[in-house]
Amino acid sequence: MMTSEGRTPQVPDATALPPLVVVIEDEAIVLAGYQMLFESWGYRVIAAQSADEAVSLVEEEGEAPGFILSDFRLRDGQTGTEAISMLRRSFGQGIPGAVVTGDTTVTGEGLKEAEAEGTPILHKPVNGRQLQDILSRSLG
């Protein structure tokens, strides 16, 4: 059955869905904070505590993320740079992302790598306006 606009009813229009943002942060309270913040800005959020969990959740969602934000220091010695790379390998090399770090210098190996790949590095405490600017530029 077609509606008067020529579309099949009850099929969500994928283009009408807000962008999907993946956040990887191993501290549950910080992760919940990011999720609430991004949802308040109108994004759909996949919140994960590791890159592996993020990949599984994105596969369940069945849609490539529009943006990836990852804390730099994750559990088991994994870095946010590695996490973003893993998601890009699985869902698309062109996915924009950013790494959040408490380090005040960009001397760490993974941070230099992120910078070389053009991935923005945000320093804690993260400025909400700065984060919103990066998201809107990346997803806009």
Short mmCIF file of N, CA and C in Angstrom, two decimals:
data_model
loop_
_atom_site.label_atom_id
_atom_site.label_comp_id
_atom_site.label_asym_id
_atom_site.label_seq_id
_atom_site.Cartn_x
_atom_site.Cartn_y
_atom_site.Cartn_z
N MET A 1 0.84 -1.19 0.00
CA MET A 1 0.00 0.00 0.00
C MET A 1 0.88 1.24 0.00
N MET A 2 0.57 2.20 -0.84
CA MET A 2 1.35 3.43 -0.92
C MET A 2 0.59 4.57 -0.24
N THR A 3 1.32 5.47 0.36
CA THR A 3 0.69 6.66 0.93
C THR A 3 0.56 7.70 -0.18
N SER A 4 -0.09 8.79 0.13
CA SER A 4 -0.28 9.82 -0.89
C SER A 4 1.05 10.41 -1.36
N GLU A 5 2.10 10.34 -0.52
CA GLU A 5 3.41 10.85 -0.95
C GLU A 5 4.16 9.82 -1.78
N GLY A 6 3.59 8.65 -1.95
CA GLY A 6 4.25 7.64 -2.77
C GLY A 6 5.23 6.78 -2.01
N ARG A 7 5.19 6.85 -0.69
CA ARG A 7 6.09 6.01 0.10
C ARG A 7 5.31 4.92 0.81
N THR A 8 5.98 3.80 1.06
CA THR A 8 5.35 2.72 1.81
C THR A 8 5.26 3.15 3.27
N PRO A 9 4.11 2.99 3.91
CA PRO A 9 3.97 3.43 5.30
C PRO A 9 4.80 2.58 6.27
N GLN A 10 5.11 3.14 7.43
CA GLN A 10 5.78 2.47 8.55
C GLN A 10 7.19 2.00 8.23
N VAL A 11 7.81 2.54 7.21
CA VAL A 11 9.21 2.24 6.93
C VAL A 11 9.99 3.50 7.27
N PRO A 12 10.83 3.45 8.31
CA PRO A 12 11.54 4.67 8.67
C PRO A 12 12.45 5.12 7.53
N ASP A 13 12.48 6.41 7.32
CA ASP A 13 13.33 6.99 6.28
C ASP A 13 14.73 7.11 6.87
N ALA A 14 15.67 6.31 6.36
CA ALA A 14 17.03 6.28 6.92
C ALA A 14 17.69 7.66 6.89
N THR A 15 17.36 8.46 5.88
CA THR A 15 17.99 9.78 5.80
C THR A 15 17.47 10.72 6.89
N ALA A 16 16.33 10.37 7.49
CA ALA A 16 15.76 11.23 8.52
C ALA A 16 16.36 10.93 9.90
N LEU A 17 17.07 9.82 10.01
CA LEU A 17 17.66 9.47 11.31
C LEU A 17 18.84 10.37 11.60
N PRO A 18 18.98 10.78 12.88
CA PRO A 18 20.15 11.59 13.22
C PRO A 18 21.43 10.76 13.10
N PRO A 19 22.58 11.41 12.94
CA PRO A 19 23.84 10.68 12.79
C PRO A 19 24.13 9.77 13.99
N LEU A 20 24.82 8.69 13.70
CA LEU A 20 25.22 7.72 14.72
C LEU A 20 26.64 8.02 15.17
N VAL A 21 26.81 8.24 16.47
CA VAL A 21 28.12 8.55 17.05
C VAL A 21 28.53 7.39 17.95
N VAL A 22 29.75 6.91 17.78
CA VAL A 22 30.29 5.86 18.65
C VAL A 22 31.24 6.51 19.65
N VAL A 23 31.02 6.21 20.94
CA VAL A 23 31.90 6.72 21.99
C VAL A 23 32.54 5.52 22.68
N ILE A 24 33.87 5.54 22.77
CA ILE A 24 34.61 4.47 23.45
C ILE A 24 35.34 5.09 24.63
N GLU A 25 34.98 4.64 25.82
CA GLU A 25 35.54 5.18 27.07
C GLU A 25 35.40 4.08 28.11
N ASP A 26 36.52 3.72 28.78
CA ASP A 26 36.45 2.60 29.72
C ASP A 26 35.94 2.96 31.11
N GLU A 27 35.75 4.24 31.40
CA GLU A 27 35.16 4.63 32.68
C GLU A 27 33.67 4.84 32.49
N ALA A 28 32.87 3.97 33.12
CA ALA A 28 31.42 3.94 32.90
C ALA A 28 30.76 5.31 33.12
N ILE A 29 31.14 6.01 34.17
CA ILE A 29 30.49 7.29 34.48
C ILE A 29 30.79 8.34 33.41
N VAL A 30 32.02 8.35 32.92
CA VAL A 30 32.41 9.30 31.86
C VAL A 30 31.68 8.94 30.57
N LEU A 31 31.60 7.63 30.28
CA LEU A 31 30.90 7.15 29.10
C LEU A 31 29.43 7.58 29.13
N ALA A 32 28.79 7.42 30.28
CA ALA A 32 27.39 7.82 30.43
C ALA A 32 27.23 9.33 30.22
N GLY A 33 28.20 10.10 30.69
CA GLY A 33 28.16 11.55 30.50
C GLY A 33 28.22 11.95 29.04
N TYR A 34 29.15 11.32 28.29
CA TYR A 34 29.23 11.58 26.86
C TYR A 34 27.93 11.20 26.16
N GLN A 35 27.39 10.04 26.53
CA GLN A 35 26.16 9.58 25.88
C GLN A 35 25.02 10.58 26.10
N MET A 36 24.86 11.05 27.33
CA MET A 36 23.80 12.02 27.63
C MET A 36 24.03 13.32 26.86
N LEU A 37 25.28 13.78 26.82
CA LEU A 37 25.61 15.02 26.13
C LEU A 37 25.27 14.92 24.64
N PHE A 38 25.75 13.86 23.99
CA PHE A 38 25.51 13.70 22.54
C PHE A 38 24.03 13.53 22.24
N GLU A 39 23.32 12.78 23.10
CA GLU A 39 21.88 12.61 22.88
C GLU A 39 21.15 13.94 23.05
N SER A 40 21.63 14.77 23.97
CA SER A 40 21.00 16.08 24.16
C SER A 40 21.21 16.97 22.94
N TRP A 41 22.25 16.68 22.15
CA TRP A 41 22.51 17.42 20.91
C TRP A 41 21.78 16.80 19.72
N GLY A 42 21.06 15.71 19.97
CA GLY A 42 20.25 15.10 18.91
C GLY A 42 20.90 13.96 18.15
N TYR A 43 22.05 13.46 18.63
CA TYR A 43 22.70 12.34 17.96
C TYR A 43 22.23 11.01 18.55
N ARG A 44 22.29 9.95 17.75
CA ARG A 44 22.13 8.60 18.28
C ARG A 44 23.51 8.15 18.72
N VAL A 45 23.58 7.42 19.84
CA VAL A 45 24.88 7.09 20.43
C VAL A 45 25.03 5.59 20.67
N ILE A 46 26.17 5.07 20.29
CA ILE A 46 26.59 3.73 20.71
C ILE A 46 27.72 3.97 21.70
N ALA A 47 27.49 3.55 22.95
CA ALA A 47 28.48 3.74 24.01
C ALA A 47 29.13 2.40 24.33
N ALA A 48 30.45 2.35 24.27
CA ALA A 48 31.17 1.10 24.50
C ALA A 48 32.39 1.34 25.37
N GLN A 49 32.80 0.30 26.11
CA GLN A 49 33.96 0.43 26.98
C GLN A 49 35.24 -0.09 26.34
N SER A 50 35.12 -0.66 25.12
CA SER A 50 36.30 -1.15 24.40
C SER A 50 36.02 -1.11 22.91
N ALA A 51 37.08 -1.22 22.12
CA ALA A 51 36.93 -1.24 20.66
C ALA A 51 36.15 -2.48 20.22
N ASP A 52 36.44 -3.64 20.84
CA ASP A 52 35.73 -4.87 20.47
C ASP A 52 34.23 -4.74 20.73
N GLU A 53 33.89 -4.17 21.89
CA GLU A 53 32.48 -3.97 22.22
C GLU A 53 31.84 -3.02 21.21
N ALA A 54 32.56 -1.97 20.84
CA ALA A 54 32.03 -0.99 19.88
C ALA A 54 31.75 -1.66 18.53
N VAL A 55 32.70 -2.48 18.05
CA VAL A 55 32.51 -3.18 16.78
C VAL A 55 31.26 -4.06 16.84
N SER A 56 31.10 -4.81 17.92
CA SER A 56 29.92 -5.69 18.08
C SER A 56 28.63 -4.89 18.07
N LEU A 57 28.61 -3.79 18.81
CA LEU A 57 27.40 -2.97 18.90
C LEU A 57 27.06 -2.32 17.57
N VAL A 58 28.08 -1.87 16.83
CA VAL A 58 27.84 -1.25 15.52
C VAL A 58 27.33 -2.32 14.55
N GLU A 59 27.88 -3.53 14.61
CA GLU A 59 27.40 -4.62 13.75
C GLU A 59 25.93 -4.90 14.03
N GLU A 60 25.55 -4.90 15.33
CA GLU A 60 24.14 -5.11 15.71
C GLU A 60 23.26 -3.99 15.15
N GLU A 61 23.76 -2.78 15.20
CA GLU A 61 23.02 -1.61 14.70
C GLU A 61 22.82 -1.72 13.19
N GLY A 62 23.81 -2.31 12.52
CA GLY A 62 23.71 -2.51 11.08
C GLY A 62 23.92 -1.25 10.27
N GLU A 63 24.61 -0.29 10.84
CA GLU A 63 24.85 0.99 10.17
C GLU A 63 26.22 1.50 10.56
N ALA A 64 26.96 2.02 9.59
CA ALA A 64 28.28 2.57 9.89
C ALA A 64 28.12 3.86 10.70
N PRO A 65 29.01 4.06 11.67
CA PRO A 65 28.93 5.31 12.45
C PRO A 65 29.31 6.52 11.60
N GLY A 66 28.78 7.66 12.00
CA GLY A 66 29.13 8.91 11.34
C GLY A 66 30.33 9.57 11.99
N PHE A 67 30.61 9.19 13.24
CA PHE A 67 31.71 9.81 13.99
C PHE A 67 32.11 8.86 15.11
N ILE A 68 33.41 8.85 15.45
CA ILE A 68 33.92 8.02 16.55
C ILE A 68 34.71 8.91 17.50
N LEU A 69 34.35 8.86 18.78
CA LEU A 69 35.11 9.56 19.82
C LEU A 69 35.65 8.50 20.76
N SER A 70 36.95 8.53 21.02
CA SER A 70 37.53 7.54 21.92
C SER A 70 38.49 8.19 22.90
N ASP A 71 38.41 7.72 24.13
CA ASP A 71 39.41 8.09 25.11
C ASP A 71 40.73 7.50 24.64
N PHE A 72 41.85 8.15 24.93
CA PHE A 72 43.14 7.64 24.45
C PHE A 72 43.57 6.38 25.20
N ARG A 73 43.52 6.42 26.53
CA ARG A 73 43.96 5.26 27.31
C ARG A 73 42.77 4.38 27.64
N LEU A 74 42.75 3.20 27.03
CA LEU A 74 41.69 2.23 27.27
C LEU A 74 42.27 1.04 28.04
N ARG A 75 41.39 0.11 28.42
CA ARG A 75 41.84 -1.08 29.16
C ARG A 75 42.79 -1.93 28.34
N ASP A 76 43.53 -2.76 29.05
CA ASP A 76 44.44 -3.75 28.44
C ASP A 76 45.47 -3.11 27.52
N GLY A 77 45.85 -1.87 27.81
CA GLY A 77 46.90 -1.20 27.05
C GLY A 77 46.49 -0.73 25.66
N GLN A 78 45.20 -0.87 25.34
CA GLN A 78 44.74 -0.40 24.02
C GLN A 78 44.64 1.12 24.03
N THR A 79 44.87 1.72 22.86
CA THR A 79 44.74 3.17 22.76
C THR A 79 43.50 3.53 21.94
N GLY A 80 43.05 4.74 22.11
CA GLY A 80 41.92 5.25 21.33
C GLY A 80 42.25 5.30 19.85
N THR A 81 43.51 5.57 19.53
CA THR A 81 43.94 5.60 18.13
C THR A 81 43.73 4.22 17.51
N GLU A 82 44.12 3.17 18.24
CA GLU A 82 43.92 1.80 17.76
C GLU A 82 42.43 1.48 17.63
N ALA A 83 41.65 1.93 18.60
CA ALA A 83 40.20 1.67 18.59
C ALA A 83 39.55 2.31 17.36
N ILE A 84 39.89 3.55 17.08
CA ILE A 84 39.33 4.24 15.92
C ILE A 84 39.76 3.54 14.64
N SER A 85 41.04 3.13 14.57
CA SER A 85 41.53 2.41 13.39
C SER A 85 40.77 1.10 13.18
N MET A 86 40.49 0.39 14.27
CA MET A 86 39.76 -0.87 14.18
C MET A 86 38.35 -0.64 13.62
N LEU A 87 37.68 0.37 14.12
CA LEU A 87 36.33 0.68 13.62
C LEU A 87 36.37 1.12 12.16
N ARG A 88 37.38 1.91 11.80
CA ARG A 88 37.50 2.34 10.40
C ARG A 88 37.76 1.15 9.48
N ARG A 89 38.60 0.20 9.91
CA ARG A 89 38.84 -1.00 9.10
C ARG A 89 37.56 -1.78 8.91
N SER A 90 36.71 -1.83 9.93
CA SER A 90 35.48 -2.62 9.87
C SER A 90 34.36 -1.91 9.13
N PHE A 91 34.27 -0.58 9.22
CA PHE A 91 33.07 0.12 8.74
C PHE A 91 33.32 1.25 7.76
N GLY A 92 34.58 1.57 7.48
CA GLY A 92 34.86 2.61 6.49
C GLY A 92 36.00 3.52 6.89
N GLN A 93 37.03 3.58 6.04
CA GLN A 93 38.23 4.36 6.37
C GLN A 93 37.94 5.85 6.53
N GLY A 94 36.89 6.33 5.90
CA GLY A 94 36.64 7.78 5.92
C GLY A 94 35.88 8.28 7.13
N ILE A 95 35.60 7.42 8.10
CA ILE A 95 34.80 7.86 9.26
C ILE A 95 35.62 8.84 10.10
N PRO A 96 35.10 10.04 10.32
CA PRO A 96 35.84 11.00 11.15
C PRO A 96 35.83 10.57 12.61
N GLY A 97 36.84 11.00 13.33
CA GLY A 97 36.93 10.66 14.74
C GLY A 97 37.79 11.64 15.49
N ALA A 98 37.80 11.49 16.81
CA ALA A 98 38.65 12.32 17.67
C ALA A 98 39.07 11.48 18.87
N VAL A 99 40.25 11.80 19.38
CA VAL A 99 40.80 11.13 20.56
C VAL A 99 40.82 12.13 21.71
N VAL A 100 40.39 11.65 22.89
CA VAL A 100 40.41 12.49 24.09
C VAL A 100 41.53 11.99 24.99
N THR A 101 42.35 12.91 25.49
CA THR A 101 43.46 12.49 26.35
C THR A 101 43.65 13.44 27.53
N GLY A 102 44.18 12.88 28.60
CA GLY A 102 44.56 13.68 29.75
C GLY A 102 46.02 14.12 29.64
N ASP A 103 46.74 13.52 28.69
CA ASP A 103 48.14 13.89 28.48
C ASP A 103 48.20 15.33 27.97
N THR A 104 49.13 16.09 28.50
CA THR A 104 49.22 17.49 28.09
C THR A 104 50.14 17.69 26.89
N THR A 105 50.90 16.65 26.54
CA THR A 105 51.77 16.76 25.38
C THR A 105 51.38 15.71 24.35
N VAL A 106 51.71 15.93 23.12
CA VAL A 106 51.42 14.97 22.06
C VAL A 106 52.71 14.21 21.74
N THR A 107 53.28 13.61 22.78
CA THR A 107 54.53 12.88 22.58
C THR A 107 54.31 11.39 22.50
N GLY A 108 53.19 10.91 23.05
CA GLY A 108 52.92 9.47 23.03
C GLY A 108 52.82 8.97 21.60
N GLU A 109 53.28 7.74 21.37
CA GLU A 109 53.29 7.17 20.02
C GLU A 109 51.91 7.22 19.38
N GLY A 110 50.90 6.76 20.09
CA GLY A 110 49.54 6.73 19.53
C GLY A 110 48.99 8.11 19.24
N LEU A 111 49.38 9.09 20.05
CA LEU A 111 48.88 10.46 19.82
C LEU A 111 49.51 11.05 18.57
N LYS A 112 50.81 10.80 18.38
CA LYS A 112 51.47 11.28 17.15
C LYS A 112 50.81 10.65 15.93
N GLU A 113 50.49 9.36 16.05
CA GLU A 113 49.85 8.61 14.97
C GLU A 113 48.48 9.23 14.66
N ALA A 114 47.71 9.54 15.70
CA ALA A 114 46.38 10.15 15.52
C ALA A 114 46.52 11.48 14.79
N GLU A 115 47.48 12.27 15.24
CA GLU A 115 47.70 13.58 14.64
C GLU A 115 48.09 13.43 13.16
N ALA A 116 48.94 12.44 12.88
CA ALA A 116 49.39 12.20 11.50
C ALA A 116 48.22 11.79 10.60
N GLU A 117 47.24 11.08 11.18
CA GLU A 117 46.07 10.65 10.41
C GLU A 117 45.03 11.76 10.30
N GLY A 118 45.30 12.90 10.92
CA GLY A 118 44.34 14.01 10.87
C GLY A 118 43.21 13.87 11.87
N THR A 119 43.38 12.98 12.84
CA THR A 119 42.36 12.80 13.88
C THR A 119 42.59 13.85 14.96
N PRO A 120 41.59 14.70 15.22
CA PRO A 120 41.77 15.72 16.25
C PRO A 120 42.04 15.10 17.62
N ILE A 121 42.86 15.77 18.41
CA ILE A 121 43.16 15.35 19.77
C ILE A 121 42.58 16.40 20.71
N LEU A 122 41.68 15.96 21.59
CA LEU A 122 41.06 16.86 22.56
C LEU A 122 41.66 16.59 23.92
N HIS A 123 42.00 17.64 24.64
CA HIS A 123 42.60 17.48 25.96
C HIS A 123 41.55 17.65 27.05
N LYS A 124 41.66 16.78 28.07
CA LYS A 124 40.73 16.86 29.21
C LYS A 124 41.10 18.06 30.08
N PRO A 125 40.13 18.73 30.69
CA PRO A 125 38.70 18.48 30.52
C PRO A 125 38.23 18.96 29.14
N VAL A 126 37.39 18.15 28.51
CA VAL A 126 36.94 18.46 27.16
C VAL A 126 35.94 19.61 27.20
N ASN A 127 36.16 20.56 26.31
CA ASN A 127 35.28 21.71 26.17
C ASN A 127 34.10 21.29 25.30
N GLY A 128 32.89 21.38 25.84
CA GLY A 128 31.69 20.96 25.13
C GLY A 128 31.49 21.66 23.81
N ARG A 129 31.77 22.96 23.77
CA ARG A 129 31.59 23.71 22.53
C ARG A 129 32.57 23.24 21.46
N GLN A 130 33.82 22.98 21.87
CA GLN A 130 34.85 22.48 20.96
C GLN A 130 34.41 21.12 20.38
N LEU A 131 33.90 20.27 21.25
CA LEU A 131 33.44 18.95 20.84
C LEU A 131 32.26 19.07 19.87
N GLN A 132 31.33 19.94 20.19
CA GLN A 132 30.17 20.15 19.32
C GLN A 132 30.60 20.69 17.95
N ASP A 133 31.59 21.58 17.94
CA ASP A 133 32.12 22.12 16.67
C ASP A 133 32.71 21.01 15.81
N ILE A 134 33.51 20.14 16.42
CA ILE A 134 34.13 19.04 15.68
C ILE A 134 33.05 18.12 15.12
N LEU A 135 32.05 17.79 15.93
CA LEU A 135 30.96 16.93 15.47
C LEU A 135 30.18 17.56 14.34
N SER A 136 29.82 18.82 14.49
CA SER A 136 29.00 19.45 13.42
C SER A 136 29.81 19.62 12.14
N ARG A 137 31.11 19.92 12.26
CA ARG A 137 31.96 20.00 11.04
C ARG A 137 32.08 18.64 10.39
N SER A 138 32.27 17.59 11.19
CA SER A 138 32.47 16.25 10.66
C SER A 138 31.19 15.67 10.07
N LEU A 139 30.07 15.97 10.70
CA LEU A 139 28.80 15.36 10.28
C LEU A 139 27.94 16.30 9.45
N GLY A 140 28.32 17.57 9.42
CA GLY A 140 27.52 18.58 8.75
C GLY A 140 27.59 18.45 7.26
#
